XYZ file of C-alpha atoms in Angstrom:
614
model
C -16.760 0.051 -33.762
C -16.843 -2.475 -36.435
C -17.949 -5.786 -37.010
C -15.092 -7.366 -37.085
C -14.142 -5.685 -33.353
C -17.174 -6.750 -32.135
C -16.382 -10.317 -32.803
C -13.273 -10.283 -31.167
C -14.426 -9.044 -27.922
C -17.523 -11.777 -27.395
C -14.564 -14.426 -28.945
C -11.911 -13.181 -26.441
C -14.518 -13.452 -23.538
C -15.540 -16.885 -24.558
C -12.497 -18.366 -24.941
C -10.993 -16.816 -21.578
C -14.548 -18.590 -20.499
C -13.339 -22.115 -22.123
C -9.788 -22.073 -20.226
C -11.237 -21.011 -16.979
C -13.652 -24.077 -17.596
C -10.623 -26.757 -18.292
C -9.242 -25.681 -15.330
C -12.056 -25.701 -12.626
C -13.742 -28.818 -14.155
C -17.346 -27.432 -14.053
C -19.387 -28.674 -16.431
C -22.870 -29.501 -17.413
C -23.088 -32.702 -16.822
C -22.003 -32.269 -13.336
C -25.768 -31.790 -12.779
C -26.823 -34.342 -14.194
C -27.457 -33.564 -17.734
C -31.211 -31.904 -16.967
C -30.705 -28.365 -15.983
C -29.262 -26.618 -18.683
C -30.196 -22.789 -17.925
C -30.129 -20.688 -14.574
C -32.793 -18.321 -16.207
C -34.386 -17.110 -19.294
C -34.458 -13.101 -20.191
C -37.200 -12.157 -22.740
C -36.737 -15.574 -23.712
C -33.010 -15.947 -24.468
C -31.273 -18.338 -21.862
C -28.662 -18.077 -19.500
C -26.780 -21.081 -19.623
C -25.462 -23.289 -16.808
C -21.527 -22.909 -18.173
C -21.636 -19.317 -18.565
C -22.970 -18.854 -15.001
C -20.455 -20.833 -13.786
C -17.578 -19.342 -15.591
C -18.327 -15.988 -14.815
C -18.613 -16.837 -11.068
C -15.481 -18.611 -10.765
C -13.170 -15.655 -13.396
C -14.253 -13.041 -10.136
C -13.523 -15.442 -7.859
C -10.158 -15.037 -9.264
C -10.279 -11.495 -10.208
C -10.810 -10.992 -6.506
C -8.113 -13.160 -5.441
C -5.581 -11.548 -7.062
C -6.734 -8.673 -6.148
C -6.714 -9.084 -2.369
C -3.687 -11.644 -2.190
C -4.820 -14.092 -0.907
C -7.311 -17.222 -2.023
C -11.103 -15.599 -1.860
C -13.625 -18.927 -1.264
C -16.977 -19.361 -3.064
C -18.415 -19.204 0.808
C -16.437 -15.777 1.412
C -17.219 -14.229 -1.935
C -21.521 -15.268 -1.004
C -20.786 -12.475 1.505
C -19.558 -9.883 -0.253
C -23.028 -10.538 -2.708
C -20.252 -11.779 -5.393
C -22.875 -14.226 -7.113
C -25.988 -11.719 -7.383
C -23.426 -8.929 -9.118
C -22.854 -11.815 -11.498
C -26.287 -12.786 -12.309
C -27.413 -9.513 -12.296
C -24.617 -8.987 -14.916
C -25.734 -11.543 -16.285
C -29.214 -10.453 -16.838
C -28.758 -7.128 -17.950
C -26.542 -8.415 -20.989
C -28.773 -10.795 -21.998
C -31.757 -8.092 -21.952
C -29.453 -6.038 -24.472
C -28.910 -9.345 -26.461
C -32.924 -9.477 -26.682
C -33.091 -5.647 -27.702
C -30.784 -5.831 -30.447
C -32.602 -8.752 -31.494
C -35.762 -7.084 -31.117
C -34.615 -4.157 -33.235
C -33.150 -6.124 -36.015
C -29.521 -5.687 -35.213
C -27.254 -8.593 -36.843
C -24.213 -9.253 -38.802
C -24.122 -11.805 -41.606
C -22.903 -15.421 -41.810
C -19.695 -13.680 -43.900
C -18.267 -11.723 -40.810
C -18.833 -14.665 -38.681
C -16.911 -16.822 -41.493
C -14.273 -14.462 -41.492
C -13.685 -14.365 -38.190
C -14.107 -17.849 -37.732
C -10.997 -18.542 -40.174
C -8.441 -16.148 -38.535
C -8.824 -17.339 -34.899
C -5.390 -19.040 -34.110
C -7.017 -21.581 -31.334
C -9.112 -23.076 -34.576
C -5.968 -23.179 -36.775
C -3.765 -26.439 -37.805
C -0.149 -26.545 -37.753
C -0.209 -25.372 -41.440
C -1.806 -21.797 -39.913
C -5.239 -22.929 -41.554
C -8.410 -23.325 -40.650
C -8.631 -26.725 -38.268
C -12.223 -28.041 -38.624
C -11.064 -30.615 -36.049
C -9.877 -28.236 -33.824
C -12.637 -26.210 -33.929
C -15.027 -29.573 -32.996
C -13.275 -30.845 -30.328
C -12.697 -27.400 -28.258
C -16.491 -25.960 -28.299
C -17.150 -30.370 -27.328
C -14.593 -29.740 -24.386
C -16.586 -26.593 -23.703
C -20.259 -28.326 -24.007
C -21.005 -25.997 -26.801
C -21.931 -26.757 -30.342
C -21.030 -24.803 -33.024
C -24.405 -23.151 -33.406
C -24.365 -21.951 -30.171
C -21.062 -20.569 -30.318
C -21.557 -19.044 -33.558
C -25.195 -17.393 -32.240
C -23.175 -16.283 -29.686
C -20.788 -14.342 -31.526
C -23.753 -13.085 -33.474
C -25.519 -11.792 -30.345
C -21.907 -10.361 -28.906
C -21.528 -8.539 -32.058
C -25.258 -7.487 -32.384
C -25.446 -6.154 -28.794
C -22.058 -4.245 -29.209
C -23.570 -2.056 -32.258
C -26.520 -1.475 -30.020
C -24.285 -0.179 -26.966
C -21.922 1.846 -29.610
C -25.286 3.334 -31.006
C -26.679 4.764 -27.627
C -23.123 6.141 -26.943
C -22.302 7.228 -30.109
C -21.840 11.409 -30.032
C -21.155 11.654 -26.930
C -19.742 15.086 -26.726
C -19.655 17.102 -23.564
C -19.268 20.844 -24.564
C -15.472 22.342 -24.907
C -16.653 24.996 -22.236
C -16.533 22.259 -19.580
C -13.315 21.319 -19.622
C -12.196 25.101 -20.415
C -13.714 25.655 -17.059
C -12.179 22.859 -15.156
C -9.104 23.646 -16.505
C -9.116 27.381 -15.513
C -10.332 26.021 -12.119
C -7.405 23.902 -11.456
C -4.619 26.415 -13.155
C -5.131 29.797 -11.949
C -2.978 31.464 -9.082
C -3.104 33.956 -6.455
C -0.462 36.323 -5.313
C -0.292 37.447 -1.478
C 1.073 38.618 1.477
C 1.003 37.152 4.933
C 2.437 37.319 8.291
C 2.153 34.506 10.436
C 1.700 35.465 14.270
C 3.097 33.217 16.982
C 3.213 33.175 20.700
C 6.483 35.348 19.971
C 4.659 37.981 18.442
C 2.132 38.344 21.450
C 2.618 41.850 23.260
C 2.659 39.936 26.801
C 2.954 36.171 27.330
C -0.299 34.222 28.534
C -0.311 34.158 32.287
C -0.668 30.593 34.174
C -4.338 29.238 35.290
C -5.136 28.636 38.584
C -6.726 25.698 39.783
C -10.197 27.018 39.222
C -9.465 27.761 35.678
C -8.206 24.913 34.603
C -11.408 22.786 36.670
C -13.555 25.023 34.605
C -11.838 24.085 31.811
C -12.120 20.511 32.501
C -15.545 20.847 33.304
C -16.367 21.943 29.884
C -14.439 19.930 27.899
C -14.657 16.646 29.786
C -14.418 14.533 26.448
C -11.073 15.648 25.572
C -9.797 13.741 28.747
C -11.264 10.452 28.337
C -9.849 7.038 29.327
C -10.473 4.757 26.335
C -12.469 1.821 26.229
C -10.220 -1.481 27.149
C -10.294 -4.734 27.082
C -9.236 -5.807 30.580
C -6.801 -9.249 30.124
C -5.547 -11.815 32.414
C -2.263 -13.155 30.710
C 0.835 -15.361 31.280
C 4.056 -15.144 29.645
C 7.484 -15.994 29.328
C 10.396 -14.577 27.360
C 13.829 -15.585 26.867
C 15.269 -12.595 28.766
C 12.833 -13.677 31.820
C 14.839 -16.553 32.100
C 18.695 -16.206 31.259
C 19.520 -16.106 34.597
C 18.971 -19.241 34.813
C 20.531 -20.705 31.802
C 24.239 -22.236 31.829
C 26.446 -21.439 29.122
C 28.851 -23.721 28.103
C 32.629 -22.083 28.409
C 33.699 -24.238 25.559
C 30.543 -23.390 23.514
C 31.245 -19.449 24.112
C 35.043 -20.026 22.827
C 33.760 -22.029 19.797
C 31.650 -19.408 18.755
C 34.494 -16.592 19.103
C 36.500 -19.344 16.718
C 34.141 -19.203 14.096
C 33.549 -15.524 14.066
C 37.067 -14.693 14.095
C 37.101 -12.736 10.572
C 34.636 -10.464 12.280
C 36.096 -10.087 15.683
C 39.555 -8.859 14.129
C 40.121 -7.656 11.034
C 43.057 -6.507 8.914
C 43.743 -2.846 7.855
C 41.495 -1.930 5.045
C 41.330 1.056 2.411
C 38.756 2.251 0.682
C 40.250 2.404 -2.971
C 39.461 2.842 -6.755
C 41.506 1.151 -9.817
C 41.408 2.531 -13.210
C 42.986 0.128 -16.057
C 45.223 1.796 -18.468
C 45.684 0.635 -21.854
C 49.684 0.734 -21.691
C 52.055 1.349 -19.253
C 53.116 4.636 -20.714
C 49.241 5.903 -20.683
C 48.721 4.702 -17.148
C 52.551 6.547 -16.344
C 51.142 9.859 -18.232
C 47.952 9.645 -16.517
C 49.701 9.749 -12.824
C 51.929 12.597 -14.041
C 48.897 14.619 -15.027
C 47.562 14.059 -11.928
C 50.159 14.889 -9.763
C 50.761 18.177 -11.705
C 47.514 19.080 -11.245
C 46.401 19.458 -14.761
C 44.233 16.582 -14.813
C 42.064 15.049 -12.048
C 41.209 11.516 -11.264
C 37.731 11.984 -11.992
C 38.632 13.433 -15.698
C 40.875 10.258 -16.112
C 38.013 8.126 -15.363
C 35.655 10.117 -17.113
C 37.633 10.326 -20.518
C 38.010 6.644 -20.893
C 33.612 6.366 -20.798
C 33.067 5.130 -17.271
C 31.991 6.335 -13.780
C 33.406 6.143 -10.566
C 30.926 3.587 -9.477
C 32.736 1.479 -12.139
C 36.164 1.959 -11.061
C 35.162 1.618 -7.284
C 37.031 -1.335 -5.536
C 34.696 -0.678 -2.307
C 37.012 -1.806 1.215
C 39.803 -4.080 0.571
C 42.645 -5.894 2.375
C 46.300 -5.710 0.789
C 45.912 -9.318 0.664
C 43.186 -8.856 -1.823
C 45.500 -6.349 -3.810
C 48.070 -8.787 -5.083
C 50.864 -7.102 -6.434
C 49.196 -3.851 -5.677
C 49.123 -4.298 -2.246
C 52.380 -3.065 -1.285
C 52.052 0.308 -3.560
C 48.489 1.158 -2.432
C 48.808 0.285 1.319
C 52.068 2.283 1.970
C 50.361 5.576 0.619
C 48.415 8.224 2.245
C 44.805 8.896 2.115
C 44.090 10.652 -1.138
C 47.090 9.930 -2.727
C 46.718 8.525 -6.441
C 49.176 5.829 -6.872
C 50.805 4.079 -9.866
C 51.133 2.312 -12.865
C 50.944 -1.129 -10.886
C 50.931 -4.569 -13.526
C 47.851 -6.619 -12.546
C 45.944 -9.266 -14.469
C 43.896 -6.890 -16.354
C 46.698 -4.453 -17.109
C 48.604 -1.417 -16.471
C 46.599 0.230 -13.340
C 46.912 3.626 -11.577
C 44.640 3.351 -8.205
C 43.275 6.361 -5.507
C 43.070 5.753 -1.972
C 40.076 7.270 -0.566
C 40.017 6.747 2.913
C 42.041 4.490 5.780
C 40.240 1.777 7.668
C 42.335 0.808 10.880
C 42.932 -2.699 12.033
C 40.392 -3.935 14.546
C 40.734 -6.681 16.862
C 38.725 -7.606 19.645
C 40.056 -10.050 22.178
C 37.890 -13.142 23.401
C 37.417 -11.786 27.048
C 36.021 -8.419 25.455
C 33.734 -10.472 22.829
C 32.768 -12.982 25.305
C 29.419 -11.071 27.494
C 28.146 -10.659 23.801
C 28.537 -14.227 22.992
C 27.731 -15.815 26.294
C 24.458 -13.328 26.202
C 23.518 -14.779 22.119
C 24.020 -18.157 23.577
C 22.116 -17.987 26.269
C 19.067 -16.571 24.504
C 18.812 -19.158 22.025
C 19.058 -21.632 24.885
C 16.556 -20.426 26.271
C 14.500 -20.525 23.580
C 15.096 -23.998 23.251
C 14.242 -24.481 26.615
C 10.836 -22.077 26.206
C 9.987 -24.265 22.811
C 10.416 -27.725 24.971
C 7.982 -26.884 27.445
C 5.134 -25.414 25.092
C 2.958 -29.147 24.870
C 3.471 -29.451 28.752
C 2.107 -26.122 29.471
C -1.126 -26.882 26.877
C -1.696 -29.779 28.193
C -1.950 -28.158 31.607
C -4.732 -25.497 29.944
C -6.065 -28.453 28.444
C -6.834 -29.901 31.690
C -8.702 -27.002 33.601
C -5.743 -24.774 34.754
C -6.376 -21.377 34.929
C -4.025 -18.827 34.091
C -3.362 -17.741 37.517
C -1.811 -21.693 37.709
C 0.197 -21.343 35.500
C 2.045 -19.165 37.854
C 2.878 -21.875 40.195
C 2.746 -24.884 37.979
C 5.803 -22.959 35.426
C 7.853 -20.534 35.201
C 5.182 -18.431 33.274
C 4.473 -15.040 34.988
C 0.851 -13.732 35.542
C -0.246 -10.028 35.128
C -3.388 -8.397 33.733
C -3.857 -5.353 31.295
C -6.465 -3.041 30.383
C -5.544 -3.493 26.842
C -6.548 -0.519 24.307
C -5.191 -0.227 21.088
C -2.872 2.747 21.601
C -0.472 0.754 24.220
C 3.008 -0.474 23.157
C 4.548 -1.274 26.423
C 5.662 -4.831 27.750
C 3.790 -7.129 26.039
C 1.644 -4.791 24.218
C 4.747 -4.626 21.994
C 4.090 -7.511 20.848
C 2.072 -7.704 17.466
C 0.864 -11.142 18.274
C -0.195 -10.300 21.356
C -2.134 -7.564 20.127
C -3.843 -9.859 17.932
C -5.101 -12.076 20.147
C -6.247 -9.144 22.589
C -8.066 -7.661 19.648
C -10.349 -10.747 18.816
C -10.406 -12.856 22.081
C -13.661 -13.535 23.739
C -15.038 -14.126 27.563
C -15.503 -18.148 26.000
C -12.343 -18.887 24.973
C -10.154 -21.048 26.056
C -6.881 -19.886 27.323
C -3.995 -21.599 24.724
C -0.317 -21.130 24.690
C 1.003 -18.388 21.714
C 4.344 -18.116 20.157
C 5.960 -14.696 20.518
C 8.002 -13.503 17.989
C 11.568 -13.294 20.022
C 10.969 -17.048 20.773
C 8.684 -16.785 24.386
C 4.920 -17.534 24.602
C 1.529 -16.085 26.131
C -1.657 -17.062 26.912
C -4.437 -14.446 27.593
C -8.187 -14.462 28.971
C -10.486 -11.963 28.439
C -12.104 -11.192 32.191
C -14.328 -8.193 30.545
C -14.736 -4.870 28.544
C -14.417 -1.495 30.124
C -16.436 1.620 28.606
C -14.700 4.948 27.967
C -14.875 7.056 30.703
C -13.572 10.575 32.045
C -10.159 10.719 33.331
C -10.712 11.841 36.543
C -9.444 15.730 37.422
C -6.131 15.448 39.644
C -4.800 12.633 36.841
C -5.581 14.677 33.633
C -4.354 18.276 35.446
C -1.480 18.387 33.243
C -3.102 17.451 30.272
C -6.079 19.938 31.214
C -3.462 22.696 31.655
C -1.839 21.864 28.129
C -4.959 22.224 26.336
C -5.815 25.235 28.116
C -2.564 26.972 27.387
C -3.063 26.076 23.605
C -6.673 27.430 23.729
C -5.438 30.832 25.578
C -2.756 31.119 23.265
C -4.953 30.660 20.194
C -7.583 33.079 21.868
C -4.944 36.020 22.024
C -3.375 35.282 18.652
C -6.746 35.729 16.963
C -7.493 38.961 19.025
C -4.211 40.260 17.784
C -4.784 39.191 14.345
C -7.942 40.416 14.334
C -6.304 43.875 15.564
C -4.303 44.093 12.687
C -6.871 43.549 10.171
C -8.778 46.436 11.539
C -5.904 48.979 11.115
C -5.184 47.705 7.407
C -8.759 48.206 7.084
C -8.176 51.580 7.996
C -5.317 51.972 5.636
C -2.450 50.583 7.328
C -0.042 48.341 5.434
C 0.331 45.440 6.133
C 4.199 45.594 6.300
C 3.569 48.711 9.060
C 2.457 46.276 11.422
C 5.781 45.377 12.887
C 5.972 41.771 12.031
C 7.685 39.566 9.654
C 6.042 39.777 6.319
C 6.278 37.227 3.362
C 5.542 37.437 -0.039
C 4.075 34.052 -2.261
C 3.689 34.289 -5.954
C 1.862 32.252 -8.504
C 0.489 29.723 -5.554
C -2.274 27.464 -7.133
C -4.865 25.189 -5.278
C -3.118 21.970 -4.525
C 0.281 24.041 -3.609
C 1.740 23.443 -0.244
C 3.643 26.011 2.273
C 4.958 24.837 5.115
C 4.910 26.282 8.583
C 1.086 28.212 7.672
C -1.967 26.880 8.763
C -3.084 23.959 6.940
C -6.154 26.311 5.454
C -4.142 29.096 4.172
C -4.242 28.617 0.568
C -8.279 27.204 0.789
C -8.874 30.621 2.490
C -6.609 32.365 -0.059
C -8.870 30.964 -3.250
C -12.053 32.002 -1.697
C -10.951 35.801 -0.627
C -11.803 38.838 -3.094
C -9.185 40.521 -4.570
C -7.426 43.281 -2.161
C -9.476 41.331 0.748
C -7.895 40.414 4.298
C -7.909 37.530 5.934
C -7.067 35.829 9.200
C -6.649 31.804 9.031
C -5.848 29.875 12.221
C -4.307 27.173 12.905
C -2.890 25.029 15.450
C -0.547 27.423 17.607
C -0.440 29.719 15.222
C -2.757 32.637 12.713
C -1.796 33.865 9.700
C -2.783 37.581 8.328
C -3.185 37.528 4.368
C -3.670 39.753 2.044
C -4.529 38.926 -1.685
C -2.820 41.113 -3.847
C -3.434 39.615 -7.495
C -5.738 36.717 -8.941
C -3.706 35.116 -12.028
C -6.210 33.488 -14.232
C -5.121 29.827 -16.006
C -3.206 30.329 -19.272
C -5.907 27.703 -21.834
C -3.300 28.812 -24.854
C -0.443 27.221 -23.591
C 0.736 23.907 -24.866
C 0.411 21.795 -21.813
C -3.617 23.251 -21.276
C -4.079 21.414 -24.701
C -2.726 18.590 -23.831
C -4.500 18.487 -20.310
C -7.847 19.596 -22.190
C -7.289 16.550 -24.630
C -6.811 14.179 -21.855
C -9.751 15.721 -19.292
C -12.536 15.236 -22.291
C -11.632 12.238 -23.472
C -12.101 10.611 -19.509
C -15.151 13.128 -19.128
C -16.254 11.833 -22.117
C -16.014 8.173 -21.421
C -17.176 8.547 -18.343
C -20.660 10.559 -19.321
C -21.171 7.520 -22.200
C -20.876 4.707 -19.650
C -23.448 6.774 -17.250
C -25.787 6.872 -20.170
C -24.811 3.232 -21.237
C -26.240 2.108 -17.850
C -28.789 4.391 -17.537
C -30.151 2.773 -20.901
C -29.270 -1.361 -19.656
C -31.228 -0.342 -16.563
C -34.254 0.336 -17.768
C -34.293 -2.310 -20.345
C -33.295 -4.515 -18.052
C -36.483 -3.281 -15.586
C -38.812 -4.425 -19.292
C -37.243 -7.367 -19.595
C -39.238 -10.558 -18.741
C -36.807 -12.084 -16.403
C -37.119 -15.884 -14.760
C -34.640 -17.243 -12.784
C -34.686 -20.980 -11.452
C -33.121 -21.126 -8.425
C -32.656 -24.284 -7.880
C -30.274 -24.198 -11.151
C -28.363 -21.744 -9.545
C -28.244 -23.460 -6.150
C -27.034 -26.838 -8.141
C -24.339 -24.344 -9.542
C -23.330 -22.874 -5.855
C -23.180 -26.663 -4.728
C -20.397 -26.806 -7.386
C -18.304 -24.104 -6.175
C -18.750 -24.607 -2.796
């Protein structure tokens, strides 16, 4: 990395550090103009600004990052600040290294540097001594400091490049990744199913399936729930009882008339011809047969999706309309004058008038009209009904006080019926507490709810006679299992014996060239793990789910490392091993220089600094 490089990465960081500055309007003298540094590391300070800047830029990194605005209080609990001192501390013990071992660059690359920065430049593109002043002033810096910090930035950076430097992990290890990742097996495999079992399984009696239970009692658990008291009301709950105005109902109809009965349609496409005679040649060609409609569009450089007119009334068709709407469905019609010239058009489909009459529109209406009435009516009575909780009314009186009905729930995530179908009702089950007030919640199709949390129920066993059928489904998938491997396990012994595999009487399948991260559907999720650990000419059975496979590897297909693509792929896989193995060594190296370091950290400058951002 050179010098120059070097510069430009401490200058980039600094001035990033400057704008965050402007805009959060931290600065020094904020503290009163006697606490300068929030620690010293082998003597070289950590300054008050550069704390605070690098607190606030991960405040924001971390905003963006999770969407929404991350507070200084928030980010204190994720140990934000401490990853940023610590930061902190370990580049400043690499500043005092490289200082310690004599690295520098001279005054000339600082010069150089200095000059070519736009941000210091004057309208004539040339060095702005002005400029330069007054934005390290904004900053609290002087130039001294700014300039030793570019030295250290630059110094440190050809310490880190040095202990990277040659970083070279062998060509055999990527060599061996890659023939790890590309090689392939070849085999052959029938998959057994209940339909492949001699005789089916015969049905458990009782005392099966309670020994079954009995031994796998935590299959057939109730979960844990949260058991709720709630009251709620929905706009359905109450359009009995809302009038709909007659004249309302008709005035809606009016206004929707365009959608309640509409013209005959087609579904058409116009091509524009340059001339009459070319669009007249064009419909000759294609009612010969020696051209198609598609090669017409095609051969003046568009696409159909350019020529596509979509649903239209003859209205909409001007002088076309007549032509277009008085031929059949696929007929390709033409030349027609319209505004943007000759045109030959192709009907591709009939839509048929639909009308619907007021008396067979108005239950739809009526029922729309009615629900957002009684929304209305829902909405109007929401500060009453707080005011009631407000009071001391329980839930239960809410019953008889409104027309809010009362029910409880043993709430658990997995339920989705009634008003577990709500997704703000599941929120507030989900957090509520036994000390909570009960307070009125919007629903999201206009109704409201209120919950209390009455206590917390433990998983337990579902007892015997209400899990039977679930007992007996699980023990039909575990006998069924049971006989598939037995008869899987059969057929491995004769091919051990000598008996191919396609002698066995079942449906055999061949798979060629499969590598690791291949999927085949309808196998056991396993196969092709199982398949990469077997020995060539080994057999195999894999189970899985209702269903085991019998495999046989016939060939292992080593990776091809000649090909183009394995260069490319081995270029690619050393260059992030590479990086990767520096940066371990990188820290590896900061850490223990950091554990030398003389470091001394006044908190009460970095509590001054917290006070700022809280």
């Amino acid at each position: 990395m050179s010098q120059k490089s070097s510069i430009s990465n401490k200058l980039v960081w600094v001035l990033m550090g400057l704008l965050i500055l402007s805009l959060g309007g931290f600065g020094i003298t904020n503290l009163g103009g006697t606490i300068n540094n929030v620690g010293t590391v082998d003597g070289k300070p950590i300054a008050v600004t550069t704390y605070s800047r690098a607190v606030q830029q991960e405040l924001t990194n971390l905003s963006q990052q999770t969407g929404q605005q991350i507070t200084f209080q928030q980010a204190q609990l994720f140990g934000l600040n401490q990853q940023v001192l610590g930061r902190l501390v370990t580049q400043r013990a690499l500043d005092a290294e490289a200082e310690r071992l004599g690295l520098s660059i001279g005054d000339e690359n600082v010069r150089d540097e200095l000059l070519s920065i736009p941000a210091f430049q004057g309208l004539d593109g040339n060095f702005d001594r002005e400029a330069y002043a007054f934005t390290l002033d904004s900053a609290g810096l002087n130039e001294g400091e700014f300039e030793q910090s570019l030295r250290e930035g630059a110094a440190t950076t050809l310490l880190q490049t040095a202990v990277t430097a040659g970083v070279q992990m062998p060509a055999t290890y990527a060599d061996t990744i890659l023939s790890y990742l590309g090689e392939t097996r070849d085999f052959t495999m029938a998959v057994l199913t209940e339909a492949n079992l001699p005789e089916p399984v015969a049905a458990p009696d009782e005392a099966a399936l309670q020994a079954y239970y009995d031994a796998n009692t935590d299959q057939f658990l109730r979960p844990a729930t949260r058991d709720i008291t709630y009251a709620w009301l929905t706009p359905d709950m109450i359009l009995d009882t809302v009038e709909v105005d007659e004249t309302a109902v008709r005035a809606l109809y009016d206004e929707r008339s365009a959608e309640y009965n509409q013209p005959e349609r087609r579904l058409v496409e116009r091509l524009v011809m340059g001339s009459t005679e070319e669009a007249q040649a064009a419909i000759d060609a294609i009612a010969a047969g020696t051209e198609s409609f598609e090669a017409t569009v095609e051969a003046r450089g568009l696409s159909l999706a350019d020529v596509d007119l979509g649903d239209v009334t003859q209205e909409s068709l001007g002088a076309a309309g007549d032509v277009v709407f008085g031929a059949a469905s696929g007929q390709t019609v033409g030349p027609v004058d319209t505004d943007l010239g000759p045109a030959i058009y192709r009907i591709n489909g009939i839509l048929n008038a639909r009308s619907t009459s007021f008396e067979d529109a108005q239950a739809e209406l009526r029922a729309e009209l009615a629900g957002d009435r009684a929304r209305r009516v829902i909405d109007a009575q929401i500060n009453d009904i707080d005011d009631l909780l407000a009071g001391g009314a329980t839930i239960e009186e809410l019953a008889t006080e409104t027309e809010m009905q009362v029910s409880t729930i043993n709430w658990h995530a997995g339920l989705s019926d009634g008003i577990a179908g709500y997704e703000e009702f599941r929120a507030q089950a989900t957090q509520v507490t036994e000390s909570d007030f009960p307070a009125i919640e919007n629903l999201a199709d206009g109704g409201i709810f209120a919950i209390r949390l009455d206590g917390e129920t433990e998983a337990s066993p579902t007892p015997f006679v209400d899990a039977q059928a679930d007992v007996e489904a699980a023990w039909r998938a575990q006998a069924v299992g049971d006989a598939l491997q037995s008869l899987a396990t059969d057929y491995v012994s004769q091919m051990a014996a000598g008996a191919d595999i396609i002698s066995l009487g079942v449906t055999v399948l061949q798979e060629t060239d499969i590598a690791r991260g291949d999927f085949i559907p309808d196998v056991p999720a396993t196969l092709v793990e199982t398949v990469f650990g077997m020995d060539l000419g080994g057999v195999a059975t894999v189970a899985g789910g209702q269903s085991v496979a019998v495999v046989e590897l016939d060939a292992i297909n080593p990776a091809d490392l000649a090909e183009g693509e394995a260069d490319s792929l081995r270029g690619i896989l050393t260059a992030q091993v590479n990086q990767t193995f520096a940066q371990e060594i990188l820290n590896a190296y900061s850490t223990q220089i950091r554990l030398n370091a003389d470091v001394q950290i006044d908190q009460n400058a970095v509590n001054a600094v917290h006070s700022q951002l809280q």
